[in-house]
PDB file of C-alpha atoms in Angstrom:
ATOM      1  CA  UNK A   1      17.257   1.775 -10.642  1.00 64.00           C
ATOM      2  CA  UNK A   2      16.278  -1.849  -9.380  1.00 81.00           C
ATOM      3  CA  UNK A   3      13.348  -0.769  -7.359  1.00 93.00           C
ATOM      4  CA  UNK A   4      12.727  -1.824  -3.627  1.00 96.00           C
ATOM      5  CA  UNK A   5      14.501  -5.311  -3.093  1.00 96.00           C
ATOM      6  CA  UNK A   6      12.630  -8.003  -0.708  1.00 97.00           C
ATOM      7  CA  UNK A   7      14.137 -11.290   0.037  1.00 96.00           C
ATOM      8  CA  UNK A   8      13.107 -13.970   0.293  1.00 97.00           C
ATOM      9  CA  UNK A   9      10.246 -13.828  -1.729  1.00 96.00           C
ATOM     10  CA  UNK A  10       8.767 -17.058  -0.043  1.00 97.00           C
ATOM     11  CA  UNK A  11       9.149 -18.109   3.397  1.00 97.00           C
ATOM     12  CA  UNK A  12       8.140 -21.049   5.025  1.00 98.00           C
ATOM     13  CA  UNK A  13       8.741 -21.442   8.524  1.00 97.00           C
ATOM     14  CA  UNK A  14       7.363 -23.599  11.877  1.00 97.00           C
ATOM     15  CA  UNK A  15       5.518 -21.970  14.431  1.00 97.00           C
ATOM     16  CA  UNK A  16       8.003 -21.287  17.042  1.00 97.00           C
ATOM     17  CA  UNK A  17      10.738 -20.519  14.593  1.00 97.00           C
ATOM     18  CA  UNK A  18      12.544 -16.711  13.908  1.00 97.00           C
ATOM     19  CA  UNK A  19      11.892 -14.965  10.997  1.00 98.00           C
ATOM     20  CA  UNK A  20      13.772 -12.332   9.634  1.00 98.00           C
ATOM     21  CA  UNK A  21      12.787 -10.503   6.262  1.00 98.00           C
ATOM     22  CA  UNK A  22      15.081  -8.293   4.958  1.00 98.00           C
ATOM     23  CA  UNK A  23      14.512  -4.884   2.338  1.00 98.00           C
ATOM     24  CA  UNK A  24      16.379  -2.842   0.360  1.00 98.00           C
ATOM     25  CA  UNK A  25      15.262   0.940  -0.422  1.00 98.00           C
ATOM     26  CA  UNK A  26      15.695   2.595  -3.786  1.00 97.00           C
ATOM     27  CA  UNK A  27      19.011   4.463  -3.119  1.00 96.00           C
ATOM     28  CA  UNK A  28      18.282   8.167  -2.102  1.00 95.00           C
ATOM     29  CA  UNK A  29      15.072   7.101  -0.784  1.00 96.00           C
ATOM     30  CA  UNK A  30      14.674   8.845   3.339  1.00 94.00           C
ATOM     31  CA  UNK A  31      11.622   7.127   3.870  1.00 95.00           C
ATOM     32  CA  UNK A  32      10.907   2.859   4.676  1.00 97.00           C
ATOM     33  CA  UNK A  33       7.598   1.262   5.315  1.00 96.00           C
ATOM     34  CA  UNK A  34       7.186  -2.596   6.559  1.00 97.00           C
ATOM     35  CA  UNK A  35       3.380  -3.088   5.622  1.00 95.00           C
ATOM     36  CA  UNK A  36       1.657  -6.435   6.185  1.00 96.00           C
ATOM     37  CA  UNK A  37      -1.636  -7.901   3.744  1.00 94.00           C
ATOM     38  CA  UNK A  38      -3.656 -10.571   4.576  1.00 93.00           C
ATOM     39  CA  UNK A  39      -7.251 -11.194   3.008  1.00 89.00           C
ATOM     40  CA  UNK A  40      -8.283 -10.575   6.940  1.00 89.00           C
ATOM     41  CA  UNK A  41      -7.291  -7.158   7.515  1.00 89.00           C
ATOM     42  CA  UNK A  42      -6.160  -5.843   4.031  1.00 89.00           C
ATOM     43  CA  UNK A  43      -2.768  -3.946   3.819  1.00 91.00           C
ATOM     44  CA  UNK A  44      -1.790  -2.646   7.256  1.00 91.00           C
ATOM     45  CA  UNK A  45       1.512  -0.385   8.128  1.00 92.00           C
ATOM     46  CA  UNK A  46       3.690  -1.663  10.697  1.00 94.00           C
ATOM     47  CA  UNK A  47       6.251   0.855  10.894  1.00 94.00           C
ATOM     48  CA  UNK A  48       8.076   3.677   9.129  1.00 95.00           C
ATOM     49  CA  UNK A  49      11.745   4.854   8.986  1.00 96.00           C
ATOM     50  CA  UNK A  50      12.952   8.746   8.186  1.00 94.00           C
ATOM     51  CA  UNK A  51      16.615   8.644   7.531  1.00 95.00           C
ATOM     52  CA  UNK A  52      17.163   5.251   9.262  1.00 95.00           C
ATOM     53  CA  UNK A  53      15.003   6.195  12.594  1.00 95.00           C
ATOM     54  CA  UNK A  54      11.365   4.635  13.210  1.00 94.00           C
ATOM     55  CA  UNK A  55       8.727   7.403  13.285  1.00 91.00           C
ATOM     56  CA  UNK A  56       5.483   5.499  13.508  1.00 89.00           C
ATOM     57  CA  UNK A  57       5.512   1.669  14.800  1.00 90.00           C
ATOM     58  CA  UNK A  58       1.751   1.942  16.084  1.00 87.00           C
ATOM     59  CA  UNK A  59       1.030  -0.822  13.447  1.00 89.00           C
ATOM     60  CA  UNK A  60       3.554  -3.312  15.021  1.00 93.00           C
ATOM     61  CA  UNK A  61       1.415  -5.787  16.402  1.00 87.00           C
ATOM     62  CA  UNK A  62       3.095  -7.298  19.704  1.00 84.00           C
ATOM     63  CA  UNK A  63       6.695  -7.315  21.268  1.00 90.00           C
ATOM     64  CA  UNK A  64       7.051 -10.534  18.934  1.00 95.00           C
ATOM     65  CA  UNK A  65       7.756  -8.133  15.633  1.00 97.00           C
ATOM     66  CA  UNK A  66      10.391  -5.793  15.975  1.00 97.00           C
ATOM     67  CA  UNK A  67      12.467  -3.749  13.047  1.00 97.00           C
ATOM     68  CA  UNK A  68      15.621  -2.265  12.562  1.00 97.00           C
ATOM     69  CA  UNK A  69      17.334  -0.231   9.573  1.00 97.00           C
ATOM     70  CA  UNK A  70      21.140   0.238  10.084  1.00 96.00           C
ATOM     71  CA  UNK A  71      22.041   2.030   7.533  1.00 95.00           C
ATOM     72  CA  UNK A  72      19.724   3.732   4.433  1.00 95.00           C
ATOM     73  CA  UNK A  73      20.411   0.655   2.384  1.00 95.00           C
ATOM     74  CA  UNK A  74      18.927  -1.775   4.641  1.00 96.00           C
ATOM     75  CA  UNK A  75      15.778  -2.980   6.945  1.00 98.00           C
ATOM     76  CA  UNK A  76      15.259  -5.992   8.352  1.00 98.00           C
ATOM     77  CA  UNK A  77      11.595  -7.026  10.412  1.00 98.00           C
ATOM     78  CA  UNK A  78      12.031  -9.955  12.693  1.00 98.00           C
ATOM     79  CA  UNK A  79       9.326 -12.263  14.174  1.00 97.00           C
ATOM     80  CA  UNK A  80      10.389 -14.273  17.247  1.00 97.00           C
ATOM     81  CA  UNK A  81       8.387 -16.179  17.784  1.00 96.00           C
ATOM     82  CA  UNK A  82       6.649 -16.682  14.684  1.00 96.00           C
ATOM     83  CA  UNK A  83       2.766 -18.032  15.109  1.00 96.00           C
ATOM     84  CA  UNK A  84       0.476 -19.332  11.798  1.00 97.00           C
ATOM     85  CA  UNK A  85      -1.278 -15.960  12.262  1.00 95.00           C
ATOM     86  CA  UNK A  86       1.447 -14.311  11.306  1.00 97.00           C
ATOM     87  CA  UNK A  87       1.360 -15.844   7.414  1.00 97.00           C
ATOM     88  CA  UNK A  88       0.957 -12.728   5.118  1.00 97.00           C
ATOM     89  CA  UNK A  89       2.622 -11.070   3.032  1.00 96.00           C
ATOM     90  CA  UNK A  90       4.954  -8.537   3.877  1.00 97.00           C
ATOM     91  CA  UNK A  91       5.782  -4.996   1.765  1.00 96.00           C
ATOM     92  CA  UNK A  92       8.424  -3.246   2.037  1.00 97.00           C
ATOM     93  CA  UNK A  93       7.823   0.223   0.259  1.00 96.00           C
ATOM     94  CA  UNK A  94      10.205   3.567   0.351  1.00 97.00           C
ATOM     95  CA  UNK A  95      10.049   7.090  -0.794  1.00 94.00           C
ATOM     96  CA  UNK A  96      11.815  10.138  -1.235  1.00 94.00           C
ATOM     97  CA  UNK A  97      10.338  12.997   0.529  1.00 89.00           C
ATOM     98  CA  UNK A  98       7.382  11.077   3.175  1.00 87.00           C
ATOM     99  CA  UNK A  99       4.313   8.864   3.400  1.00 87.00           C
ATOM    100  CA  UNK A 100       2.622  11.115   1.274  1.00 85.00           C
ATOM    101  CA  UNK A 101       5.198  10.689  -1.272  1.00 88.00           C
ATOM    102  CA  UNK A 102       5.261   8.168  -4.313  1.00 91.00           C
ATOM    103  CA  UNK A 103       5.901   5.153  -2.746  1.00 93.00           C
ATOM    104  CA  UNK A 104       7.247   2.571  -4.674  1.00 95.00           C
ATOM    105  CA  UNK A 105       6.610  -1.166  -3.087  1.00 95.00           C
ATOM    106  CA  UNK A 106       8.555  -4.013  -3.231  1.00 95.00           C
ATOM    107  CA  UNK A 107       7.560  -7.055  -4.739  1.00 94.00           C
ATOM    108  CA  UNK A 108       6.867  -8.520  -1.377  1.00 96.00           C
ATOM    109  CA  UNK A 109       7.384 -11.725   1.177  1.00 97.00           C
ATOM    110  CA  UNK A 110       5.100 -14.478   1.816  1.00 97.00           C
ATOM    111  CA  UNK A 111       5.289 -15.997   5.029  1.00 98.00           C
ATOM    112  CA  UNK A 112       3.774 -19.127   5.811  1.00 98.00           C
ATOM    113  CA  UNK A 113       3.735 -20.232   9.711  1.00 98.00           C
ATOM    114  CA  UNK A 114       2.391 -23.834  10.061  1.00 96.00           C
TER     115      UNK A 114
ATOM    116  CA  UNK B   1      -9.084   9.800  12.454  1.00 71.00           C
ATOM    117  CA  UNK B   2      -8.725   9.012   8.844  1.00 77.00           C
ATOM    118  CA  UNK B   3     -10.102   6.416   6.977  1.00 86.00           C
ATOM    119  CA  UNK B   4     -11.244   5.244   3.726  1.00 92.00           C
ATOM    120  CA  UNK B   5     -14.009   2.905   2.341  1.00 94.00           C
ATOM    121  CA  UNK B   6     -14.453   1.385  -0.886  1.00 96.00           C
ATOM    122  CA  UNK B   7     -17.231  -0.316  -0.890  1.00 96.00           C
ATOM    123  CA  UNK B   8     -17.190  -2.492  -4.337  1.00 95.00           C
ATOM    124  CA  UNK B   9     -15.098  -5.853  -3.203  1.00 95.00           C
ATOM    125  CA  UNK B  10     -15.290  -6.785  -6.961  1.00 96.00           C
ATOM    126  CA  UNK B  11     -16.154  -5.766  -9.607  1.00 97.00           C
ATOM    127  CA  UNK B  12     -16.496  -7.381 -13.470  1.00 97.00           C
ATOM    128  CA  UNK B  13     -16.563  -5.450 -16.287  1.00 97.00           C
ATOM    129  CA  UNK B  14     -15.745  -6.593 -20.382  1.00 97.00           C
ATOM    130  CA  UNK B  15     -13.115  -5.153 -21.971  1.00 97.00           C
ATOM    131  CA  UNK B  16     -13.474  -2.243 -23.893  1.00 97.00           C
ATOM    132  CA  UNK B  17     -16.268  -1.347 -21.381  1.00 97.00           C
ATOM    133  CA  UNK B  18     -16.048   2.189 -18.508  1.00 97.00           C
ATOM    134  CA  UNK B  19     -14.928   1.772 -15.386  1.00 97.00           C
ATOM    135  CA  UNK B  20     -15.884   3.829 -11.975  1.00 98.00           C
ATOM    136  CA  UNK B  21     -14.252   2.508  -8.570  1.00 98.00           C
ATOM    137  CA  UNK B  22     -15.277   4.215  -5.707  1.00 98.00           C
ATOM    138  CA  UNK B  23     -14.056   5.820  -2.718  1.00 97.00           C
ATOM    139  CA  UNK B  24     -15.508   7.463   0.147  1.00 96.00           C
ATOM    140  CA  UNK B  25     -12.916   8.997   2.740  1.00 92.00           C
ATOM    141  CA  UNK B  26     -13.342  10.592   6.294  1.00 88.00           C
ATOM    142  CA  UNK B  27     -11.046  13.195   7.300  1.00 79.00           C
ATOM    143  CA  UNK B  28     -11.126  16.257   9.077  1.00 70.00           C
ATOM    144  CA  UNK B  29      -9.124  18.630   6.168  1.00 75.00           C
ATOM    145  CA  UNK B  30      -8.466  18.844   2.986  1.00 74.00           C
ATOM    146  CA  UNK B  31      -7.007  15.421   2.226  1.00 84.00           C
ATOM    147  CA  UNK B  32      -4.340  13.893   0.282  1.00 90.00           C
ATOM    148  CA  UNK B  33      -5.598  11.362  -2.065  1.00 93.00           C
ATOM    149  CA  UNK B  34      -4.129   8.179  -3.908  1.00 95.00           C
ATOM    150  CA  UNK B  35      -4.930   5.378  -6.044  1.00 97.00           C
ATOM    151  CA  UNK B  36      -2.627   2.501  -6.438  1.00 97.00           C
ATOM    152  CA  UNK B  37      -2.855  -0.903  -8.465  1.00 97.00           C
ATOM    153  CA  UNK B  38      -1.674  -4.259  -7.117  1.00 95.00           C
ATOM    154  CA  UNK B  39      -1.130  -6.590 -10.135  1.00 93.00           C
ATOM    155  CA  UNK B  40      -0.964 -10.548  -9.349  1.00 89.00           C
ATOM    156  CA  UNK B  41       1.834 -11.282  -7.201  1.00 86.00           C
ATOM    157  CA  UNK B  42       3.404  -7.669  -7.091  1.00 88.00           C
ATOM    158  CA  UNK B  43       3.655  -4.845  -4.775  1.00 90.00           C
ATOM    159  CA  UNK B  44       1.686  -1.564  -5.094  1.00 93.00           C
ATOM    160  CA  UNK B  45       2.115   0.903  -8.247  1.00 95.00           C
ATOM    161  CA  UNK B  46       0.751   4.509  -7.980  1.00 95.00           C
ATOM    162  CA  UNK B  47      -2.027   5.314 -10.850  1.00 97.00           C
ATOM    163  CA  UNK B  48      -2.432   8.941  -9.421  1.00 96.00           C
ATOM    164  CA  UNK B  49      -2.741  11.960  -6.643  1.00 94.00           C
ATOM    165  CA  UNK B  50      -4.292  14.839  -5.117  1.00 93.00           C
ATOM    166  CA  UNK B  51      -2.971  17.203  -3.165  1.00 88.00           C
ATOM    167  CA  UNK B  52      -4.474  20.381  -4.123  1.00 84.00           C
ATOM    168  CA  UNK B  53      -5.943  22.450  -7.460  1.00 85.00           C
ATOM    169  CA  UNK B  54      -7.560  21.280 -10.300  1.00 87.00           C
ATOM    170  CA  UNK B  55     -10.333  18.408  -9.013  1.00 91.00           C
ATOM    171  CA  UNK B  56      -9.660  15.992 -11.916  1.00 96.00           C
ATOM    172  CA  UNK B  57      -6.225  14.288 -11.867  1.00 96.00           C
ATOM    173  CA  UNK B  58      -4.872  12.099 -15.015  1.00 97.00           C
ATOM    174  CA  UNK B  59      -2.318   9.398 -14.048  1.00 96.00           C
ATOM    175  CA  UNK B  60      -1.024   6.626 -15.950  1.00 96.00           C
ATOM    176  CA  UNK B  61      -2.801   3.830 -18.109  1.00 94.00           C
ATOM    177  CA  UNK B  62      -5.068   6.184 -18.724  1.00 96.00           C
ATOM    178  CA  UNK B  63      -6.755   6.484 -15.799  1.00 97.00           C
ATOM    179  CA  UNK B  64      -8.024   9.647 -13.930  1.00 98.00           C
ATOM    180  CA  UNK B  65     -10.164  10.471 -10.580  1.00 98.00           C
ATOM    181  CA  UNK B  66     -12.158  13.368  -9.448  1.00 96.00           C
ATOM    182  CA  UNK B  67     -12.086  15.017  -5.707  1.00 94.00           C
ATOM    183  CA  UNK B  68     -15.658  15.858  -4.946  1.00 94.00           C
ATOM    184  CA  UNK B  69     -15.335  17.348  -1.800  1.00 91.00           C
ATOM    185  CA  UNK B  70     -19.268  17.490  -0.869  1.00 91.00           C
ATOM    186  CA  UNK B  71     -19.075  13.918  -1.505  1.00 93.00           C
ATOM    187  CA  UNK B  72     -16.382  12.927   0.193  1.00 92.00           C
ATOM    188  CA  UNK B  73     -14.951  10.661  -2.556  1.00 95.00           C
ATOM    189  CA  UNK B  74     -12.317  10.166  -4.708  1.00 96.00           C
ATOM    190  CA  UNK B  75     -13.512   7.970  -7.869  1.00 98.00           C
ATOM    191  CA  UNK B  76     -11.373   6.460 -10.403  1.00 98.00           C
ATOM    192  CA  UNK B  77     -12.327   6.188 -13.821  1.00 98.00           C
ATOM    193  CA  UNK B  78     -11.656   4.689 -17.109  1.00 98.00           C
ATOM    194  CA  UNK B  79     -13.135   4.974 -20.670  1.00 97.00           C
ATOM    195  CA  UNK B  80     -12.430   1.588 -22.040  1.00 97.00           C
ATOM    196  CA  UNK B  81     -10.872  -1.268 -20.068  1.00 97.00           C
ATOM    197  CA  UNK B  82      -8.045  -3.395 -21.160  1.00 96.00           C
ATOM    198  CA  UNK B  83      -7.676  -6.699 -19.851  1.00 96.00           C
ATOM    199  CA  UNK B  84      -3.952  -6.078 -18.899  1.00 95.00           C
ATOM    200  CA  UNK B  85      -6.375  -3.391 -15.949  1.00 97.00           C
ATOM    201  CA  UNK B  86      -7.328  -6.557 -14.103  1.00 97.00           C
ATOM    202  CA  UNK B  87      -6.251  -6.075 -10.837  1.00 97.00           C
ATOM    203  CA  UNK B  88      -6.811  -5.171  -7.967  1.00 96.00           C
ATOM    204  CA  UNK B  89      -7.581  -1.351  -6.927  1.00 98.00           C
ATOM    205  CA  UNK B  90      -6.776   0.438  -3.601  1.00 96.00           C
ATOM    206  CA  UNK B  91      -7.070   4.128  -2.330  1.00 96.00           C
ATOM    207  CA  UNK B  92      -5.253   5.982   0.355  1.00 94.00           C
ATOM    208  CA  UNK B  93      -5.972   9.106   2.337  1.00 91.00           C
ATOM    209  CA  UNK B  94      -2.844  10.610   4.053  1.00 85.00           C
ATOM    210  CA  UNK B  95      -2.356  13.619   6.088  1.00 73.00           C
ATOM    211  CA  UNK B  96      -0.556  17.066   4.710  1.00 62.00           C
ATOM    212  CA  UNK B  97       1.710  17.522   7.034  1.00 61.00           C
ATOM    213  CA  UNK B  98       3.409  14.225   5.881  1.00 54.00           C
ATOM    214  CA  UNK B  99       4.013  12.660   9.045  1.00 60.00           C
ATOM    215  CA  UNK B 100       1.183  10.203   9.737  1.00 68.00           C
ATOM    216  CA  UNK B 101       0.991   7.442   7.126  1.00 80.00           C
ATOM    217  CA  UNK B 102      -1.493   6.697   4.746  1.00 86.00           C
ATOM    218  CA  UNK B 103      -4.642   5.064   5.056  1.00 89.00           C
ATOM    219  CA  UNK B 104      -5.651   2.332   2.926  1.00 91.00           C
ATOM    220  CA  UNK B 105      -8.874   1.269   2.162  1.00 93.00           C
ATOM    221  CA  UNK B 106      -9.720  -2.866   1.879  1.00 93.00           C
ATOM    222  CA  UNK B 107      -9.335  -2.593  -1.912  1.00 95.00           C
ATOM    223  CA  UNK B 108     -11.694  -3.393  -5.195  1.00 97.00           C
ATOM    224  CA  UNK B 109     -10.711  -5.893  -7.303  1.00 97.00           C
ATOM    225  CA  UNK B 110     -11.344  -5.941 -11.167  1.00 97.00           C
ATOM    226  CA  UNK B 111     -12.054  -8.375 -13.197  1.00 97.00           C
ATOM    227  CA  UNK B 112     -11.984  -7.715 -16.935  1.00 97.00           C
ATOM    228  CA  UNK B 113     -14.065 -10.461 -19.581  1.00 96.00           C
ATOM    229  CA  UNK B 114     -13.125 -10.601 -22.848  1.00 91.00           C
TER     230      UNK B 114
END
């Protein structure tokens, strides 16, 4: 299997701007997690998909980040408007049975807001 | 509410040399435990888990980590140190019903001299 798929891997954007990064489970996979990592805060979830619907989104951090997942082949998170606190880098992980399942992480996105 | 400390931000050891990481948790049950390794520039791989049983767990690389419940921790270990092992180290509590995510503590990262 290719693994969890992440694109881009680098992103660099202007404050002000839409970002959209975009993740692609390991096929069979019910389970998607958006994390964010920054020296700051360490690795934080944003939200988690079962079967394509968002259980937990506690971690999202304002109306400004919102995610979606279509289909199980596909998740997008979307910052509009980006702001330079927002550089990071983003995870995308997925599993097969729940959060306390393997998960096996992407190889992530780095966002830079100037 | 869950959480998990690991109080070593860094650590240096030379190669060939133990290793301990440590990692203090606070939860209300019996937890579910995790260590993961973040390599340069990668996403998260698990080393090992605990759910339940037998106290010491083996994972891969040769690592292994023992649930000492009066202690509330969840160290990782390793007899001799390979330089490939520098990295850097997180744990993870998570709940057993599987439906609240895992908690990551602000991670340890290794060093390893020649």
């Amino acid at each position: 299997d290719a693994g969890v798929i992440q694109s881009p891997r680098h992103e660099v954007t202007e404050m002000g701007q839409e970002v959209t990064l975009r993740c692609k489970p390991i096929s069979g996979h019910d389970y998607l997690f958006w994390y964010r990592q920054t020296m700051m805060r360490g690795l934080e979830l944003l939200i988690y998909f079962n079967n394509n619907v968002p259980i937990d989104d506690s971690g999202m951090p304002e109306d400004r980040f919102s995610a979606k997942m279509p289909n199980a082949s596909f998740s997008t998170l979307k910052i509009q408007p980006s702001e330079p606190r927002d550089s990071a880098v983003y995870f995308c992980a997925s599993s097969l049975k729940g959060p306390t399942d393997t998960q096996y992480f992407g190889p992530g996105t780095r966002l830079t807001v100037l | 509410a869950q959480s998990v400390t690991q109080p070593d931000i860094h650590i240096t050891v030379s190669e060939g040399a133990s290793l301990e990481l440590r990692c203090n948790y606070s939860y209300g049950a019996t937890p579910y435990l995790f260590w993961y390794v973040q390599s340069p520039g990668q996403g998260l791989q698990l080393l090992l888990k605990y759910f339940s049983g037998d106290t010491l767990v083996q994972g891969i690389k040769g690592f292994e980590a023992e649930f000492k419940r009066s202690q509330s921790s969840f160290n990782l270990r390793k007899p001799s140190v390979h330089w490939s092992d520098a990295a850097e180290y997180f744990c993870a509590v998570g709940h057993y019903t599987g439906r609240r995510a895992l908690t990551f503590g602000s991670g340890t990262r290794l060093q390893v001299q020649p």
